[in-house]
Coordinates of C-alpha atoms and ligand atoms in Angstrom, one line a residue:
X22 CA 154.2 155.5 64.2
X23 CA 151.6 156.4 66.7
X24 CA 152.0 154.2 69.8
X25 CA 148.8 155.3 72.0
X26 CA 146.3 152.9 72.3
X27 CA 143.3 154.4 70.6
X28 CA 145.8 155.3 67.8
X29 CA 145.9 151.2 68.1
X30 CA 142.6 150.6 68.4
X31 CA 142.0 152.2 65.2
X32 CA 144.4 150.9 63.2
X33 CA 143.1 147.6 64.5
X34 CA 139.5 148.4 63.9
X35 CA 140.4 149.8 59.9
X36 CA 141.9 146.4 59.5
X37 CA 138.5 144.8 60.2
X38 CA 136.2 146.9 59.6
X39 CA 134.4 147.3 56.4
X40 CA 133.4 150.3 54.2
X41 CA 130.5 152.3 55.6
X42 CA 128.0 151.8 53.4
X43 CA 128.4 147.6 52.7
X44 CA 128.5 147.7 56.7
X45 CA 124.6 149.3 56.1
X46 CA 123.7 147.1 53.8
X47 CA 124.9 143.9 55.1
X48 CA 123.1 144.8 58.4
X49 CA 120.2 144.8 55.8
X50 CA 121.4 141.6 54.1
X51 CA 121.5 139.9 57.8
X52 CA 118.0 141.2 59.5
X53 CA 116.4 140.2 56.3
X54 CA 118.2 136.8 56.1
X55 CA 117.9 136.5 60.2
X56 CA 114.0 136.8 60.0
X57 CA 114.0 134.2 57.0
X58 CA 116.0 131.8 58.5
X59 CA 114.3 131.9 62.1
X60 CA 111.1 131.7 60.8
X61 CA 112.0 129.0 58.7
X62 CA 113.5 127.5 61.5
X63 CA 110.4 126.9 63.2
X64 CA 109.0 124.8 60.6
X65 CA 111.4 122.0 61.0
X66 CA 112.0 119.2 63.3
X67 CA 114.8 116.8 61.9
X68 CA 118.3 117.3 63.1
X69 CA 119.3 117.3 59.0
X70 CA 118.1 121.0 59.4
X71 CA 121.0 122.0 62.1
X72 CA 123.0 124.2 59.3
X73 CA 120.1 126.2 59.1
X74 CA 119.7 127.1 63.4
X75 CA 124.0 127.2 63.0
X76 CA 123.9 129.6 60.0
X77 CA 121.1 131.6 62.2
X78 CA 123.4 131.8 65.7
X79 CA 126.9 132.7 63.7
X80 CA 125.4 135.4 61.4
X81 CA 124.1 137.0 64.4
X82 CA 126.8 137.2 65.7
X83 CA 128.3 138.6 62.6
X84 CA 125.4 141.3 62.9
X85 CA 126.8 141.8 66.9
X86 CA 130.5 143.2 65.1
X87 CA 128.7 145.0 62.4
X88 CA 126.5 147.2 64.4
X89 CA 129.1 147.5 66.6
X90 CA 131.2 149.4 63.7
X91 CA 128.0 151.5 62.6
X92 CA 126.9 152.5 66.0
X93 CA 130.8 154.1 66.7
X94 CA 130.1 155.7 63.3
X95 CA 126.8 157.4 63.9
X96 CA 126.6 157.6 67.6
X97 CA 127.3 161.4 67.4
X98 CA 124.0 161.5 65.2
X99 CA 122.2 160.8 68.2
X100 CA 124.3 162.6 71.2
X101 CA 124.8 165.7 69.3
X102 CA 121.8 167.4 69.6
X103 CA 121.9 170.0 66.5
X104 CA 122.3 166.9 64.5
X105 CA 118.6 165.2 65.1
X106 CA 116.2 164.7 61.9
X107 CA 112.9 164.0 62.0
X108 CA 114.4 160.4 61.2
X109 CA 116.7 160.1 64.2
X110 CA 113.7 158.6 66.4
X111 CA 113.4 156.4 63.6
X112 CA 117.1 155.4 63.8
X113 CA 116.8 155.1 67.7
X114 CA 114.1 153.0 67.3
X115 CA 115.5 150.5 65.1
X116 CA 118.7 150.2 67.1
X117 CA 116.7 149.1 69.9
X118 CA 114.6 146.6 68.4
X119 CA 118.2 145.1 66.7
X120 CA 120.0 145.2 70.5
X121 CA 117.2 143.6 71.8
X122 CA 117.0 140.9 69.3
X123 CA 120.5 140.0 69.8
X124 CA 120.5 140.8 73.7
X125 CA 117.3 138.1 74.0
X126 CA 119.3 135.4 71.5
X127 CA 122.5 135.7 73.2
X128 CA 120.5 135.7 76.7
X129 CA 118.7 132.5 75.4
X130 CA 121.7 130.8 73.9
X131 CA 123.4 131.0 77.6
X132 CA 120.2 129.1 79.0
X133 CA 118.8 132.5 80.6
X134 CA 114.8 132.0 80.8
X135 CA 113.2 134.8 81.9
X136 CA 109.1 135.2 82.0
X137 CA 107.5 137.5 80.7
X138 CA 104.1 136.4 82.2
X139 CA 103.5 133.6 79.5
X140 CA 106.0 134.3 77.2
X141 CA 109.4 132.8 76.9
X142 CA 112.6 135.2 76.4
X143 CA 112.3 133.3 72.9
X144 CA 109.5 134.8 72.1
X145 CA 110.6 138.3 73.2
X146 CA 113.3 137.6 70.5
X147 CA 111.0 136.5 67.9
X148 CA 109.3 139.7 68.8
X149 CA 111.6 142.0 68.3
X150 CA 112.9 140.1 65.0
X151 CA 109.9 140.9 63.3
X152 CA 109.4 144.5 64.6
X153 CA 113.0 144.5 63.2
X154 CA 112.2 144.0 59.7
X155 CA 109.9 147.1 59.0
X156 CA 111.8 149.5 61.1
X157 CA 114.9 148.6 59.1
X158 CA 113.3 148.9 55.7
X159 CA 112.6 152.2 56.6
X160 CA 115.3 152.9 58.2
X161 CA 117.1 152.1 55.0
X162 CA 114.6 154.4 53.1
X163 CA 115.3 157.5 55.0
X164 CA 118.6 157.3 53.8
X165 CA 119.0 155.3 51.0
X166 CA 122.3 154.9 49.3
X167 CA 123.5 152.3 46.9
X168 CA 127.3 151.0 47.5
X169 CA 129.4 152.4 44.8
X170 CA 132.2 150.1 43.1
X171 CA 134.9 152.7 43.7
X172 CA 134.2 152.5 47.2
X173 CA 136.0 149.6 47.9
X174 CA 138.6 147.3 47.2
X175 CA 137.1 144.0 46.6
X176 CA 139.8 141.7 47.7
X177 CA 140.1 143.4 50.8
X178 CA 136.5 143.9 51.3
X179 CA 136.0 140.1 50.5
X180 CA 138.7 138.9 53.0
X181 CA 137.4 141.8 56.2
X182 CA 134.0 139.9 55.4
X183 CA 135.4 136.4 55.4
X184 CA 137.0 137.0 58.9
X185 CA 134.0 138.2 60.1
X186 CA 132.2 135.7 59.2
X187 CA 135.0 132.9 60.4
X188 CA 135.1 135.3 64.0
X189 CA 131.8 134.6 64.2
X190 CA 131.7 131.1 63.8
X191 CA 134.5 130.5 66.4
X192 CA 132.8 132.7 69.0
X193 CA 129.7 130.5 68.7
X194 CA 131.6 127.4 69.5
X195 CA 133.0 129.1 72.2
X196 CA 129.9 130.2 73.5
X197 CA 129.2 126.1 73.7
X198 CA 132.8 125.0 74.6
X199 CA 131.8 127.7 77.8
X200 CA 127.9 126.4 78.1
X201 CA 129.7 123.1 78.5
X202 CA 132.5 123.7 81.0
X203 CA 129.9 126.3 83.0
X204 CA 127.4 123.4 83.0
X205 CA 124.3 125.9 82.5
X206 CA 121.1 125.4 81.1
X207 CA 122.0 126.5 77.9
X208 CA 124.0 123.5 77.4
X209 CA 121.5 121.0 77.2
X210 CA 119.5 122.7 74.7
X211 CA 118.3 120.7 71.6
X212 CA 119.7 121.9 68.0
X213 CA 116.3 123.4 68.0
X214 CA 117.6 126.0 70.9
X215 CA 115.0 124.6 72.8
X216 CA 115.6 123.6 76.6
X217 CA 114.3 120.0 78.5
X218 CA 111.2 120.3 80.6
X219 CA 112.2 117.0 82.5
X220 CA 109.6 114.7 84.4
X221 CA 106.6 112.2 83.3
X222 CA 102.8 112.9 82.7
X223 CA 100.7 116.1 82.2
X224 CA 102.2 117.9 85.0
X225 CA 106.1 117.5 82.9
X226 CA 105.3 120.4 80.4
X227 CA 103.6 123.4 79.9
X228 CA 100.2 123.7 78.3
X229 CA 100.6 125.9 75.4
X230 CA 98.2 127.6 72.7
X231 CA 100.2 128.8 69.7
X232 CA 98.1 131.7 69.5
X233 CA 94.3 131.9 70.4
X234 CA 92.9 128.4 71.0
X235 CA 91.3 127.9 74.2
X236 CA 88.1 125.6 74.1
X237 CA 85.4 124.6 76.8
X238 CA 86.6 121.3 78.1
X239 CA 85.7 118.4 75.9
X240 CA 83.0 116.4 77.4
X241 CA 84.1 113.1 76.3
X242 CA 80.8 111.5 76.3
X243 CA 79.3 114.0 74.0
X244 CA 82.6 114.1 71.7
X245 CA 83.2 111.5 68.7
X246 CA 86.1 110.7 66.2
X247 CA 85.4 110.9 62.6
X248 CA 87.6 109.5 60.5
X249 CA 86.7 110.6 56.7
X250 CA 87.5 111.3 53.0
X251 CA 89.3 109.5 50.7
X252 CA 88.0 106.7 51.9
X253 CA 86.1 103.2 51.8
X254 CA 83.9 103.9 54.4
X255 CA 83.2 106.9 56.8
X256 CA 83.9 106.1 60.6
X257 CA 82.9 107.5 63.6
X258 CA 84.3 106.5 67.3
X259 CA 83.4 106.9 70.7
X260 CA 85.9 107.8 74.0
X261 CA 84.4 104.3 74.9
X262 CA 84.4 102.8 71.8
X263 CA 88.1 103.1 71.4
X264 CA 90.7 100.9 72.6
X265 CA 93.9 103.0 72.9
X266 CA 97.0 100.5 72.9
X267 CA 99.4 101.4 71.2
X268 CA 102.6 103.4 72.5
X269 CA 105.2 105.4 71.5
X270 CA 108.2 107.9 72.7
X271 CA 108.2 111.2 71.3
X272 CA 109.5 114.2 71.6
X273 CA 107.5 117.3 71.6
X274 CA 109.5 120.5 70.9
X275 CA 107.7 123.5 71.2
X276 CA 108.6 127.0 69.0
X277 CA 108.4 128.7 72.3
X278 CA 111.4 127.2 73.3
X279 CA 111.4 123.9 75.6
X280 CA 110.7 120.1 74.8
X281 CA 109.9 117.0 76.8
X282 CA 110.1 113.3 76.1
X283 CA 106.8 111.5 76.9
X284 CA 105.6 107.9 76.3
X285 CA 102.1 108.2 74.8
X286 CA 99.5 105.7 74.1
X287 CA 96.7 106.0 72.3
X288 CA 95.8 105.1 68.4
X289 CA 98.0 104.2 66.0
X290 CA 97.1 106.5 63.0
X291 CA 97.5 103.8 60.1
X292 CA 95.4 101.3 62.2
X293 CA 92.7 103.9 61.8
X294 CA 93.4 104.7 58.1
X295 CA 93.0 100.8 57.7
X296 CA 90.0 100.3 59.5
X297 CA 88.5 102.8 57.0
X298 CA 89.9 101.8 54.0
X299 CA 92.0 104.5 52.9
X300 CA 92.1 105.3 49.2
X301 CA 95.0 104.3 47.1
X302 CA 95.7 107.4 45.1
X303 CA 95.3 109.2 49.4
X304 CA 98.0 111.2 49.8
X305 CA 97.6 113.4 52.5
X306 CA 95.9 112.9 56.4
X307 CA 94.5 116.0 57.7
X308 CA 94.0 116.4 61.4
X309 CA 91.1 118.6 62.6
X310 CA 90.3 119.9 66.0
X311 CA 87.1 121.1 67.5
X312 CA 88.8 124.8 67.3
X313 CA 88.9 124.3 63.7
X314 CA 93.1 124.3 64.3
X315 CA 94.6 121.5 61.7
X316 CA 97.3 120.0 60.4
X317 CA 98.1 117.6 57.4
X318 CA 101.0 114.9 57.3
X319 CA 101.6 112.9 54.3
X320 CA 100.1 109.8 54.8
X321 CA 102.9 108.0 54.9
X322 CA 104.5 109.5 58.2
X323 CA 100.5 109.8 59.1
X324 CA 100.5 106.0 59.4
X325 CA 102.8 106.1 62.4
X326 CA 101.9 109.1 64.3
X327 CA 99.5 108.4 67.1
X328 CA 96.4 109.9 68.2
X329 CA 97.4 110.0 71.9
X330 CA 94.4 109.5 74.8
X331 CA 97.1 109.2 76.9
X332 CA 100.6 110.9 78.7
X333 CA 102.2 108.5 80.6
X334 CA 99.8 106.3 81.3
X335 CA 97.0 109.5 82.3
X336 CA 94.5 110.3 80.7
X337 CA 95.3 113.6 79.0
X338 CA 94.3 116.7 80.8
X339 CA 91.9 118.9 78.8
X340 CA 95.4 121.8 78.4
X341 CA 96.9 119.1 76.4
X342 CA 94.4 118.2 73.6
X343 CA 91.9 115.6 75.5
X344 CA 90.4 113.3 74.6
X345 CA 92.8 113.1 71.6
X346 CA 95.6 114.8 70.6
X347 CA 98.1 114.1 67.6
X348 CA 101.2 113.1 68.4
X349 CA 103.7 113.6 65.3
X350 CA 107.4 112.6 65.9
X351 CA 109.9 114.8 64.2
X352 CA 107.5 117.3 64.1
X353 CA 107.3 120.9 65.8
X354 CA 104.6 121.3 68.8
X355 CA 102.4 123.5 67.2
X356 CA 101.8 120.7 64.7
X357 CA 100.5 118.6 67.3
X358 CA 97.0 119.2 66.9
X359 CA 95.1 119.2 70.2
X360 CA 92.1 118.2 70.8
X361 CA 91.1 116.3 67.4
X362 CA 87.6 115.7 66.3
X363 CA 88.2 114.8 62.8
X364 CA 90.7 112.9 60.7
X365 CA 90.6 113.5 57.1
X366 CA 91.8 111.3 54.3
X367 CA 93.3 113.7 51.5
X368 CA 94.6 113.8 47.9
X369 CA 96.1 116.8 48.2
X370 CA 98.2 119.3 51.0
X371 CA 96.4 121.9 52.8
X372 CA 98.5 125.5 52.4
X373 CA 95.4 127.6 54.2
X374 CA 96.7 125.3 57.1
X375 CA 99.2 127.9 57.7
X376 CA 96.5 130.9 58.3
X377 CA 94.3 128.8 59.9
X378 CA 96.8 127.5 63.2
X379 CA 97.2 131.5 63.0
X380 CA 93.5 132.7 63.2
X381 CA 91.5 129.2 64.4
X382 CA 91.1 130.4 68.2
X383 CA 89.3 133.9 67.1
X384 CA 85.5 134.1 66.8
Ligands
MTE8 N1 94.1 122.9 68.6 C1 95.3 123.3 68.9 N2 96.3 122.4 69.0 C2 97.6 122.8 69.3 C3 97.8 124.2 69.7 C4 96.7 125.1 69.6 O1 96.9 126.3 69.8 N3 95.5 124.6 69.2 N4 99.1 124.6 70.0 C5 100.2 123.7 69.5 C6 101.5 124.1 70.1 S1 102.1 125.5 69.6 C7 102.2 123.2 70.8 S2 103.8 123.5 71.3 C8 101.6 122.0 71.4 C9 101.7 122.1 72.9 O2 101.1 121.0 73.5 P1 100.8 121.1 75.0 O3 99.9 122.2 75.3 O4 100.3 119.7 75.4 O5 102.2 121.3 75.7 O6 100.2 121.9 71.0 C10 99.9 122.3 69.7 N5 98.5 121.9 69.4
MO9 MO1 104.3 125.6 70.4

């Protein structure tokens, strides 16, 4: 038996390693299922969802051993010279976009928060995720291949992917287990990834726009609350006319990666749904901002958000939504309209909600 240690190394690596072209196609399987689950991701608020973010983290990195097999398989595509295709940029290009998605998420993960000018190293990672996608479908294309039966023992194949999946898992909690004992950043993050912004009042957290929002100021004594719909009768506030009293805690956790705990005081929703007499077959409260940015909640959980006038007993500064801004527990930040005008009393959801917090802040 050969003794040397890359004689070793291979035997090591054939015991792991799956066949060639399952090792392409799962790193299809995972981008794909990586861009679903992270966009998903952002969606939700409630700690039920952690499997999801958990499923996200370990199958990356699953993805991080899988490359790692494919790259010592094709690099000489790349170094040899007389070897490059017309779709060897292509490759080259994809392999970047797939070690910078995992470089940012691990980098992220171990509390690293580098700026890129307004943009969080979350982002960057969102970024290249979705530049991912494309450049991997056609990737795939160039050299398209379907796994063959034959090609593989199934037992086997099942098991090498089983351990993969299990070595992945284990690293993750190691990763924490060493967040933990390092005490870094990273180990205060919330299940959402996201990392505390600590501190009271406007100053606590960053003002962010999810994508182009960015109003005048709101001159308060020009601006008035409508509150409309499905309901008995139409009302309409002024700043003065209002008598914000009514506080809660919340938690705002931004997509971009950090979250602060703030006491805010301001309306409580369902006090102004009563006021106006909200219809019994309502089922949905939509929240509209001068931008034209919205957001429905069922009414329900509408009843006991807060339209907030106040952070911490200040007056909201105009970055964060004054005069009034919603304040949605359990919800993601960029539901958190800023800046509301308009509160609409619905029978039905609002899909073209989704478009419109995408496109509200262009002319
Ligand atoms: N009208 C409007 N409301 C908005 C946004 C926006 O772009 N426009 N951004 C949302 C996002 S993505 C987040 S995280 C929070 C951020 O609130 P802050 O700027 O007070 O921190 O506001 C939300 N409300
Ligand atoms: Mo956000």
């Amino acid at each position: 038996m050969d003794r040397r240690p890359t004689a070793l190394l291979r035997r090591a690596r054939d015991a792991v390693e799956p066949p060639a072209r399952l090792v392409d196609w799962s790193l299809f399987a995972i981008v794909v299922f990586e861009a679903v689950s992270g966009l998903v991701s952002f969606t939700v608020g409630s700690a039920s969802w952690w499997p999801l973010f958990w499923a996200h983290r370990v199958a990356g990195v699953t993805f991080v051993a899988l490359l790692g097999f494919k790259l010592a398989r094709v690099r000489h595509r790349v170094t040899d010279r007389r070897q490059w295709r017309p779709s060897t940029g292509l490759s080259v290009l994809t392999t970047i976009a797939a070690v910078g998605a995992l470089a940012t998420g691990t980098a992220w993960v171990f509390g690293l928060d580098v700026r890129l000018s307004y943009w969080t190293l979350l982002s960057v990672h969102v970024g290249f995720g979705l530049v991912l996608v494309p450049l991997v479908v056609a990737h795939l294309s160039t050299r398209f291949r379907l796994p063959r039966r034959r090609d593989f023992d199934r037992r086997r194949t099942s098991l090498k992917y089983a351990g993969l999946l299990v070595s992945g898992a284990v690293v993750y909690r190691g990763q924490e287990f060493a967040n933990r004992v390092l005490d870094s950043s990273g180990a205060d993050r919330r299940f959402t990834g996201s990392q505390p912004r600590e501190g009271d009042g406007n100053g606590a957290f960053p003002v962010t726009s999810w994508v182009a929002d960015d109003p005048d100021p709101v001159d308060t004594d020009e601006w008035t609350l409508d509150v409309a719909g499905a309901t008995g009768s139409d009302l309409e506030f002024t700043y003065d006319g209002i008598a914000p009293d009514a506080e809660r805690e919340a938690l705002l956790d931004c997509t971009s990666g950090w979250y602060t705990v703030q006491r805010w005081r301001g309306l409580r929703v369902g006090d102004l749904l009563e006021s106006a007499g909200a219809a019994a077959d309502a089922r949905y409260v939509r929240f509209v901002s001068v931008t034209g940015y919205r957001w429905s909640l069922p009414i329900d959980e509408a009843r006991d958000a807060l339209l907030a006038t106040h952070v911490d007993d200040e007056r909201l500064t105009h970055g964060h939504g004054a005069p009034a801004r919603l304040v949605a527990p359990g919800r993601r930040g960029f539901q958190w309209v800023k800046w509301v005008e308009r509160i609409e009393v619905r029978r039905r959801g609002d899909p073209a909600q989704w478009v419109v917090t995408l496109v509200s802040g262009f002319e």
